[in-house]
mmCIF file of C-alpha atoms in Angstrom:
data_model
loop_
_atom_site.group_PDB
_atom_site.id
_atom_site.type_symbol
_atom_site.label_atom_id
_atom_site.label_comp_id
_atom_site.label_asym_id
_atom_site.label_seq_id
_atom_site.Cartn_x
_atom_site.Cartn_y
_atom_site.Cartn_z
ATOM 1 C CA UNK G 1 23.091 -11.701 1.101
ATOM 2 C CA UNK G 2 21.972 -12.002 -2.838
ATOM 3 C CA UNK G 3 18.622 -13.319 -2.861
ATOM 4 C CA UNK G 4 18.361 -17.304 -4.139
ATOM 5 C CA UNK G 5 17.257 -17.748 -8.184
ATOM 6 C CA UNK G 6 14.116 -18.992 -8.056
ATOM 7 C CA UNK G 7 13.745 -19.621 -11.942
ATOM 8 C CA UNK G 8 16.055 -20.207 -14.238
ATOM 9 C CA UNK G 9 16.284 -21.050 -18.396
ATOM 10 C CA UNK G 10 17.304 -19.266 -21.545
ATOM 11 C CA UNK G 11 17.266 -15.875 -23.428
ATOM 12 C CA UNK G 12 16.547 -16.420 -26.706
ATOM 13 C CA UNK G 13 16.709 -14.023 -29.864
ATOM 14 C CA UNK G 14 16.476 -15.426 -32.602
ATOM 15 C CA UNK G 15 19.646 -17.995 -32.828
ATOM 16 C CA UNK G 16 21.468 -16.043 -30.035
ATOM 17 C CA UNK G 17 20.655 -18.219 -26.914
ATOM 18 C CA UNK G 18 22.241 -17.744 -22.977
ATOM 19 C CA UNK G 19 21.463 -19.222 -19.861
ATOM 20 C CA UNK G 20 19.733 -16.869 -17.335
ATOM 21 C CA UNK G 21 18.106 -17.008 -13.936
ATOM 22 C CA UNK G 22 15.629 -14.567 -12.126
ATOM 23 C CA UNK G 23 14.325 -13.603 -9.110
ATOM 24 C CA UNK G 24 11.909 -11.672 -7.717
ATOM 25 C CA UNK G 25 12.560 -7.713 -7.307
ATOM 26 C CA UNK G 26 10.427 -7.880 -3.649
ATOM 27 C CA UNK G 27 11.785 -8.601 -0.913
ATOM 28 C CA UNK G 28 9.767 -10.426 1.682
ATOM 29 C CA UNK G 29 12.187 -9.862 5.038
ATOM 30 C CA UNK G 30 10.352 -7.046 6.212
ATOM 31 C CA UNK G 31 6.904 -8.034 5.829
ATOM 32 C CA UNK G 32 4.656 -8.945 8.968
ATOM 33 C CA UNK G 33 3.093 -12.143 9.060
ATOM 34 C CA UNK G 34 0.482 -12.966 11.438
ATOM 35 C CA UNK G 35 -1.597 -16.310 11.911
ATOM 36 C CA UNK G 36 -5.124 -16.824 12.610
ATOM 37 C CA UNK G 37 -5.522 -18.224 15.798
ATOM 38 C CA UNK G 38 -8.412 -19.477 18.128
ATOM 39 C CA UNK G 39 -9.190 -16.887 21.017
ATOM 40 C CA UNK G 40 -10.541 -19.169 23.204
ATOM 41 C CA UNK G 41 -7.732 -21.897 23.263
ATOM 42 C CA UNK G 42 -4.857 -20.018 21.530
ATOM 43 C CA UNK G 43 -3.845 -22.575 18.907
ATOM 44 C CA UNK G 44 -3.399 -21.903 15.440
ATOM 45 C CA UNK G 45 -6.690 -22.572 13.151
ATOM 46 C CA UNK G 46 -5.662 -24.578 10.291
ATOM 47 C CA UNK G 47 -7.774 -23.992 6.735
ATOM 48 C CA UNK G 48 -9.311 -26.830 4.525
ATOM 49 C CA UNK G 49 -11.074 -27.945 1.649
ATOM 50 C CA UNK G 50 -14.660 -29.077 2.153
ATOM 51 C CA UNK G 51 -17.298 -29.879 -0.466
ATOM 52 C CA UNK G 52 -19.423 -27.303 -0.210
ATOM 53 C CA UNK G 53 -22.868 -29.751 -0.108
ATOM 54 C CA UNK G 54 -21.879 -32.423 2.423
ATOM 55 C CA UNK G 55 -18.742 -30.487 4.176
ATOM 56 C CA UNK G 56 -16.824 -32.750 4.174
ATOM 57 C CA UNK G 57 -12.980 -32.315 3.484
ATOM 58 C CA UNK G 58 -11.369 -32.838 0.300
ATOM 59 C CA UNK G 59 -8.088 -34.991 -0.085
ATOM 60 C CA UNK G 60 -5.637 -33.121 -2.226
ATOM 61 C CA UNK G 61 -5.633 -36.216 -4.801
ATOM 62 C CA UNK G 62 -9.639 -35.669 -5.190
ATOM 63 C CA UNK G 63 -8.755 -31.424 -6.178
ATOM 64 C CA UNK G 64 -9.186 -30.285 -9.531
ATOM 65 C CA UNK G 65 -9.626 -27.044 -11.335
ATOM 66 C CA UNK G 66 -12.561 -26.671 -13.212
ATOM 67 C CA UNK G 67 -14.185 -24.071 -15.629
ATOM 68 C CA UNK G 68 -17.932 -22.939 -15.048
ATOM 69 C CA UNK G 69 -19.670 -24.452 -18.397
ATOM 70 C CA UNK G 70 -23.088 -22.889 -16.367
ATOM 71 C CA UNK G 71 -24.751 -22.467 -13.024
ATOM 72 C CA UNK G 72 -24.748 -26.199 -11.985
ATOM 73 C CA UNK G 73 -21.739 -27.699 -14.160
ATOM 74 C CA UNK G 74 -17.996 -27.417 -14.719
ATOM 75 C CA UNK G 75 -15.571 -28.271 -17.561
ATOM 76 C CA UNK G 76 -12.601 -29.912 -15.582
ATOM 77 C CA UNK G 77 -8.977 -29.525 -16.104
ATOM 78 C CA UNK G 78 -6.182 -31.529 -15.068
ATOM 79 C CA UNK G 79 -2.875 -29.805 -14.038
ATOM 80 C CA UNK G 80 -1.184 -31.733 -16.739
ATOM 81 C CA UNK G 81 -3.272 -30.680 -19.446
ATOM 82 C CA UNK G 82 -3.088 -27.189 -17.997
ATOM 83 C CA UNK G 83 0.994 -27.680 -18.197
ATOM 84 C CA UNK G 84 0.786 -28.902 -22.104
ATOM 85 C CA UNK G 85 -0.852 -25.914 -23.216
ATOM 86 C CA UNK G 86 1.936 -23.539 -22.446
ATOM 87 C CA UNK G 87 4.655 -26.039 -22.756
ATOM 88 C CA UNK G 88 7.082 -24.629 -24.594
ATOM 89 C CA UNK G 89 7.301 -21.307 -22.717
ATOM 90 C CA UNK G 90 8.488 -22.903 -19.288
ATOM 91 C CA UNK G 91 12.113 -23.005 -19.342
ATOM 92 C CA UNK G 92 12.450 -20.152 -22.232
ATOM 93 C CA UNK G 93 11.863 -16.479 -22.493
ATOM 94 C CA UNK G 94 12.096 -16.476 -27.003
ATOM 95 C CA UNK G 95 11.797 -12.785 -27.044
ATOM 96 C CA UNK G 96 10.411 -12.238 -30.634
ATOM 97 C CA UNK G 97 8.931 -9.010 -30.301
ATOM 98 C CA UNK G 98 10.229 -4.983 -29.351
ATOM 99 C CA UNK G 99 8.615 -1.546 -28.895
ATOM 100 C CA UNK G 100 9.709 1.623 -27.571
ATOM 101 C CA UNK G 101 10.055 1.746 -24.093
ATOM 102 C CA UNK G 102 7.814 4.752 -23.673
ATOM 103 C CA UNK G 103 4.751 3.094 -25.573
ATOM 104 C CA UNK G 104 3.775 0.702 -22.715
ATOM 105 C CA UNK G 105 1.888 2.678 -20.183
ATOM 106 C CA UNK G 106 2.239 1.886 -16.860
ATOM 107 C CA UNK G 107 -0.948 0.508 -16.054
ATOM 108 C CA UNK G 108 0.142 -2.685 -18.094
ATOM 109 C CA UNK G 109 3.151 -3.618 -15.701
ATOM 110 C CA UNK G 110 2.746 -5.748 -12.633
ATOM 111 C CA UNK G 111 5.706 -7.840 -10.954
ATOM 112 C CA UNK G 112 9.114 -7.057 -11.574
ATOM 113 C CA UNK G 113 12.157 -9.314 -11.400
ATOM 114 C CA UNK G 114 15.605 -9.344 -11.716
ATOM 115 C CA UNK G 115 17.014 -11.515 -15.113
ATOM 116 C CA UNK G 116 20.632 -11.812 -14.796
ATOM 117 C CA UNK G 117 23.073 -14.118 -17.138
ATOM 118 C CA UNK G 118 23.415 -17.694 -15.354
ATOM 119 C CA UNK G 119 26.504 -18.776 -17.033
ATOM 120 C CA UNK G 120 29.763 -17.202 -17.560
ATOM 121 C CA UNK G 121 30.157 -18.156 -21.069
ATOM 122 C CA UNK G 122 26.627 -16.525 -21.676
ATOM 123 C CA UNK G 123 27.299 -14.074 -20.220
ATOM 124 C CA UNK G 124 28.453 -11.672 -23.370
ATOM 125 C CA UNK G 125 25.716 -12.964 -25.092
ATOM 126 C CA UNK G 126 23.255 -11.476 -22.586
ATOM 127 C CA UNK G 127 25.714 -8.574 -22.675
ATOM 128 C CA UNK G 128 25.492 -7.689 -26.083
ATOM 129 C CA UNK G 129 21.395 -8.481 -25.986
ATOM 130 C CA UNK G 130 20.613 -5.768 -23.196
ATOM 131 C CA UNK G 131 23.120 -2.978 -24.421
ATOM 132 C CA UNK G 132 21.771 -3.412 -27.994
ATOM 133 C CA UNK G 133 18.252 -3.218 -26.220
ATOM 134 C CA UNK G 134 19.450 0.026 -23.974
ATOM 135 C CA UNK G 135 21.303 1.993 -27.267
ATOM 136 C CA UNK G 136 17.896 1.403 -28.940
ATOM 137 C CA UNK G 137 15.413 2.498 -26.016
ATOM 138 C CA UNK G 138 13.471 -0.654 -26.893
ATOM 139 C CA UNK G 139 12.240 -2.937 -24.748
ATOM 140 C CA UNK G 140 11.288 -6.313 -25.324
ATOM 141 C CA UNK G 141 7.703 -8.674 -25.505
ATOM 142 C CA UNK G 142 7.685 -12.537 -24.872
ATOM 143 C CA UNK G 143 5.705 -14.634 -22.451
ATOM 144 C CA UNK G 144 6.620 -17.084 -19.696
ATOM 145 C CA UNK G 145 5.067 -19.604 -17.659
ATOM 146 C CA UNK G 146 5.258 -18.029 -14.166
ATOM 147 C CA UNK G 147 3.574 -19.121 -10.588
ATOM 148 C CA UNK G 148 1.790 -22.126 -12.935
ATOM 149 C CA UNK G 149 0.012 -19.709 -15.168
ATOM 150 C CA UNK G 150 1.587 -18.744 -18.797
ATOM 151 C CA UNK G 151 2.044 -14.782 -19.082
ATOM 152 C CA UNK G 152 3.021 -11.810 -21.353
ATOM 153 C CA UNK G 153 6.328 -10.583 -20.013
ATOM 154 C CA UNK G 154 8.184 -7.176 -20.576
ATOM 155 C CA UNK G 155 11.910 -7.056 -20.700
ATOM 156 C CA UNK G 156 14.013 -3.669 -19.559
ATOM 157 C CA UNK G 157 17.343 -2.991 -19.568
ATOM 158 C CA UNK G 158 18.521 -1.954 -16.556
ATOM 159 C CA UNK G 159 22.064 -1.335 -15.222
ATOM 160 C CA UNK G 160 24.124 -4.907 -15.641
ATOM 161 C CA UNK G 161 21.370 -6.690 -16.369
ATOM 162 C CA UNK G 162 17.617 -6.754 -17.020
ATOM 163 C CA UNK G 163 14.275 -6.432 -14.894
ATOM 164 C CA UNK G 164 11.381 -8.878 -16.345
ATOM 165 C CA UNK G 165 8.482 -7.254 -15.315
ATOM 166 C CA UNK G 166 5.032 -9.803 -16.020
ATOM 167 C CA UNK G 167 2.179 -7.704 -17.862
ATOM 168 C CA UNK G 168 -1.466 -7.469 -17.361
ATOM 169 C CA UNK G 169 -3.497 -8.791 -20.372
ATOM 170 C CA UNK G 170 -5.489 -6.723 -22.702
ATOM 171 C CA UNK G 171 -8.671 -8.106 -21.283
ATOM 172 C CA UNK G 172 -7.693 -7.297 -17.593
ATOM 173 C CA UNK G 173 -7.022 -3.563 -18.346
ATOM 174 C CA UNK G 174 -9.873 -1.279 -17.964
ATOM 175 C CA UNK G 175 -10.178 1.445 -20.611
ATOM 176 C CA UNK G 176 -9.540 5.017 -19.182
ATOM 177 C CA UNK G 177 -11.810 6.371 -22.045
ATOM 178 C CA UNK G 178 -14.611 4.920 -19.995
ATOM 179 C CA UNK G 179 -13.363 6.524 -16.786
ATOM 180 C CA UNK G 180 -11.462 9.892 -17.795
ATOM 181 C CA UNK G 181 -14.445 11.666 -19.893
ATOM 182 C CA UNK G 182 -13.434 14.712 -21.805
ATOM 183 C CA UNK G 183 -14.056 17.859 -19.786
ATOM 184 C CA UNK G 184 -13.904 21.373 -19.531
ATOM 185 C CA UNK G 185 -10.529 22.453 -17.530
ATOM 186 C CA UNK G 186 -11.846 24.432 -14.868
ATOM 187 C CA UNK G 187 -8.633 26.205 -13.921
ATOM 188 C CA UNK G 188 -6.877 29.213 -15.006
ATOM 189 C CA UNK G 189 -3.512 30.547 -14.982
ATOM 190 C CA UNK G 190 -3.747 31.794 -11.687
ATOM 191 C CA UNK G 191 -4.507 28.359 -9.928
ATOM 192 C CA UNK G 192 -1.558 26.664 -12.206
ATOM 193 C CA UNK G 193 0.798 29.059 -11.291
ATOM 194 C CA UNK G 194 0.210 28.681 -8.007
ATOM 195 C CA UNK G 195 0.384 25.073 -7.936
ATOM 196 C CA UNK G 196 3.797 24.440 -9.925
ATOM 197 C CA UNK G 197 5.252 26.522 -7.283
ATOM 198 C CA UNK G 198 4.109 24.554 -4.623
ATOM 199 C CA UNK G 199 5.045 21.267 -6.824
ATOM 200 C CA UNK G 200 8.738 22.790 -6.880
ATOM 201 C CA UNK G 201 9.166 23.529 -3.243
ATOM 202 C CA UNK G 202 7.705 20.210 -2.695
ATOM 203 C CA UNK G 203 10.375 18.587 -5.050
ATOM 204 C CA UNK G 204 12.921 16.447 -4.190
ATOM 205 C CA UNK G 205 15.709 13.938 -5.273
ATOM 206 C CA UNK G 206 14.157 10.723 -5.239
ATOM 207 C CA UNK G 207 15.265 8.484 -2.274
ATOM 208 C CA UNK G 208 14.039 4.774 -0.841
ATOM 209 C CA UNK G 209 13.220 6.398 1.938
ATOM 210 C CA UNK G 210 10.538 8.394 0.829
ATOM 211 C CA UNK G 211 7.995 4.998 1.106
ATOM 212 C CA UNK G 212 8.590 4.322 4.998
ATOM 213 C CA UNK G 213 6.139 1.766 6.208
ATOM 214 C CA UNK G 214 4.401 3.989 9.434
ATOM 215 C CA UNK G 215 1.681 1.213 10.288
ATOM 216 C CA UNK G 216 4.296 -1.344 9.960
ATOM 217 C CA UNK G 217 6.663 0.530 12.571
ATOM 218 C CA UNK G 218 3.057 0.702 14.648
ATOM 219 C CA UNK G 219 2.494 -2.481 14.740
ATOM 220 C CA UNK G 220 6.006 -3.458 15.366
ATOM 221 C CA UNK G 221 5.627 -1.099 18.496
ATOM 222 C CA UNK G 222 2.271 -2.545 19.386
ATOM 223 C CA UNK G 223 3.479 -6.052 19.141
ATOM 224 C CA UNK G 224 7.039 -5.546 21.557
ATOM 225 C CA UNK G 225 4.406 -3.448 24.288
ATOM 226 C CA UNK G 226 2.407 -6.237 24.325
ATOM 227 C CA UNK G 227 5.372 -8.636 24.695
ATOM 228 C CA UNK G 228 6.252 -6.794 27.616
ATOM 229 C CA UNK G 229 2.701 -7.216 28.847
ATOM 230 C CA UNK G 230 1.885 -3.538 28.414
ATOM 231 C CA UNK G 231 -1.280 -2.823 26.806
ATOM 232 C CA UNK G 232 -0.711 0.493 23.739
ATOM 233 C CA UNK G 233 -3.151 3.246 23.996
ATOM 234 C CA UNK G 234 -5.929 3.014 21.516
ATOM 235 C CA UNK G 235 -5.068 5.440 19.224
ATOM 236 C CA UNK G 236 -7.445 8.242 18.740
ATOM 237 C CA UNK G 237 -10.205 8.805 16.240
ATOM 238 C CA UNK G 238 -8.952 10.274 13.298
ATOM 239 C CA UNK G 239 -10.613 13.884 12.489
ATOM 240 C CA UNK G 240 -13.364 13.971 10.475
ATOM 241 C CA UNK G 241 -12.968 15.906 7.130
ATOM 242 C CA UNK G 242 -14.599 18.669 6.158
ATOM 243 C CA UNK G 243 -15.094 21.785 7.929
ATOM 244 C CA UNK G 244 -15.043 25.956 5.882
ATOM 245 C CA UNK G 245 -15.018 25.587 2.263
ATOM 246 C CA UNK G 246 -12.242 27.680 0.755
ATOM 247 C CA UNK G 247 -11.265 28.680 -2.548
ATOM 248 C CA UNK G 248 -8.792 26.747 -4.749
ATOM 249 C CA UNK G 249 -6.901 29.867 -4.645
ATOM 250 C CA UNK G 250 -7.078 30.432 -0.889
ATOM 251 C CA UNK G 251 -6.051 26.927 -0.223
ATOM 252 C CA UNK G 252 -2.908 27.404 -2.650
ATOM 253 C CA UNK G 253 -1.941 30.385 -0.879
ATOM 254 C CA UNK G 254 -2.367 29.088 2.656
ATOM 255 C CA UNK G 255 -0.528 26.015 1.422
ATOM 256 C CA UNK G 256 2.508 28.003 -0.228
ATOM 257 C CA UNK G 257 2.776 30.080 3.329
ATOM 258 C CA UNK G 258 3.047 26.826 5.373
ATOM 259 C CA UNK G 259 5.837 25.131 3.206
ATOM 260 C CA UNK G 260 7.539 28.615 3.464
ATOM 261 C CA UNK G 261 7.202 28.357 7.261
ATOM 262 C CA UNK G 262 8.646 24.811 7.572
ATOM 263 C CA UNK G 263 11.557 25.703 4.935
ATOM 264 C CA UNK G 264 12.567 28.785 7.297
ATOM 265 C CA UNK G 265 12.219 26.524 10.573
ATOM 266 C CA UNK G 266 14.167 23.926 8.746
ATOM 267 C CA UNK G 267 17.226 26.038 7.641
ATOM 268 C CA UNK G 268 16.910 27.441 11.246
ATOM 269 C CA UNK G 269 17.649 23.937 12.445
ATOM 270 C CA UNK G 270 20.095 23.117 10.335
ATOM 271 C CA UNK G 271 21.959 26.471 11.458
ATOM 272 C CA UNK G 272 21.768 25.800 14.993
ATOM 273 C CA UNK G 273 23.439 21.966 14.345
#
């Protein structure tokens, strides 16, 4: 079943206007959601707001948002004035900006979404918007009030229609120039060789199915045994690392005879079936 819009507004370029809606990429069907409950009685423990100097609770009416102006005092904000200020970005994604897709690092991406063209007679107008965007390899720069919070937004062709992806700001990037110093490589072509034939035997045609969830199955076993009222096995501690210190090159070797082994066993298999 398509997933439900859960925004929806206008495209804009310039005078070129559609109607589109979005959702998010994620899917939430598979997640595991658990409750915090009380041991002793085995009801569900509900979570409040309480000042934090006479604890007492805090009706939602009495709630507000407020900036620390110092150690003791706070500038506060109402959610209408924090609405005003990025007004005119609720209901429209005025895309005035491109780059090349390949100049926006990854680091700068965060939640994707699917845009998609919300009304048939918009519909070429979005059409002709994303394959200009797609011919050109560009991608596009706007911002958008999303989850009550205005942000910079990324827009990427993609198949029929377009994934929005939201973007970190510049201020909540760390630089990698403080983090990835200039060094000496301390490899030679020995240990590269090596390792880009381990990377190829390793290689494969990308597939969904390469992120399985294994703690998520675990639990999902955990949770029917206990259902059944059997208790699961603690599971074992995990082995400590460590042990003989090898060469880089020894390691590489050992590693390349091991993938060899489970390629032979594999086409063995495959024989046999």
């Amino acid at each position: 079943m398509a997933a439900r819009a859960f925004w929806s507004g206008y495209l804009k370029l310039s005078l070129v206007t559609c109607p589109v809606a979005m959702m998010p990429v994620r899917r939430d069907s598979g997640a595991l959601h658990f409750h915090t409950l009380n041991r002793r009685t085995g009801h569900r423990v509900l979570s409040r707001y309480v000042d934090a100097l006479d604890g007492r609770p805090v009706a939602d009416d009495d709630q507000v948002l407020g900036y620390p102006r110092d150690e003791e005092s706070y500038v506060l904000l109402e959610d209408a004035e924090l609405d005003a200020v990025a007004l005119d970005s609720t209901h429209t994604i005025d895309v005035t900006q491109f780059v090349p897709a390949g100049q926006v690092g990854l680091v700068w991406y965060d939640t994707p979404h699917f845009l998609l063209p919300d009304d048939p007679v918009g519909a070429e107008a979005f059409a002709v918007i994303r394959a200009a965007m797609a011919a050109g390899n560009m991608v596009g720069i706007s911002r958008l009030v999303l989850y009550r919070r205005e942000r910079a937004v990324l827009l990427e062709p993609r198949d029929r229609g377009m994934v929005l992806w939201t973007l970190h700001y510049g201020n909540e990037v760390r630089d990698a120039a403080d983090y990835f110093a200039p060094a000496e490589d301390g490899y030679g072509r020995a240990e590269m060789g090596l390792l880009q034939k381990l990377i190829d035997r390793q290689s494969r045609p990308w597939d969904p199915d390469m992120l399985d969830d294994p703690v998520r199955e675990k639990l999902l076993e955990m949770i029917a045994a206990r259902h059944r009222g059997r208790r699961r096995a603690k599971a074992g501690a995990a082995p400590a690392p460590g042990g003989q210190v090898v060469s880089i090159m020894d390691a590489l070797r050992a590693s390349l005879e091991e993938t060899s082994r489970d390629e032979s066993g594999k086409g063995k298999r495959r024989k046999r079936s």
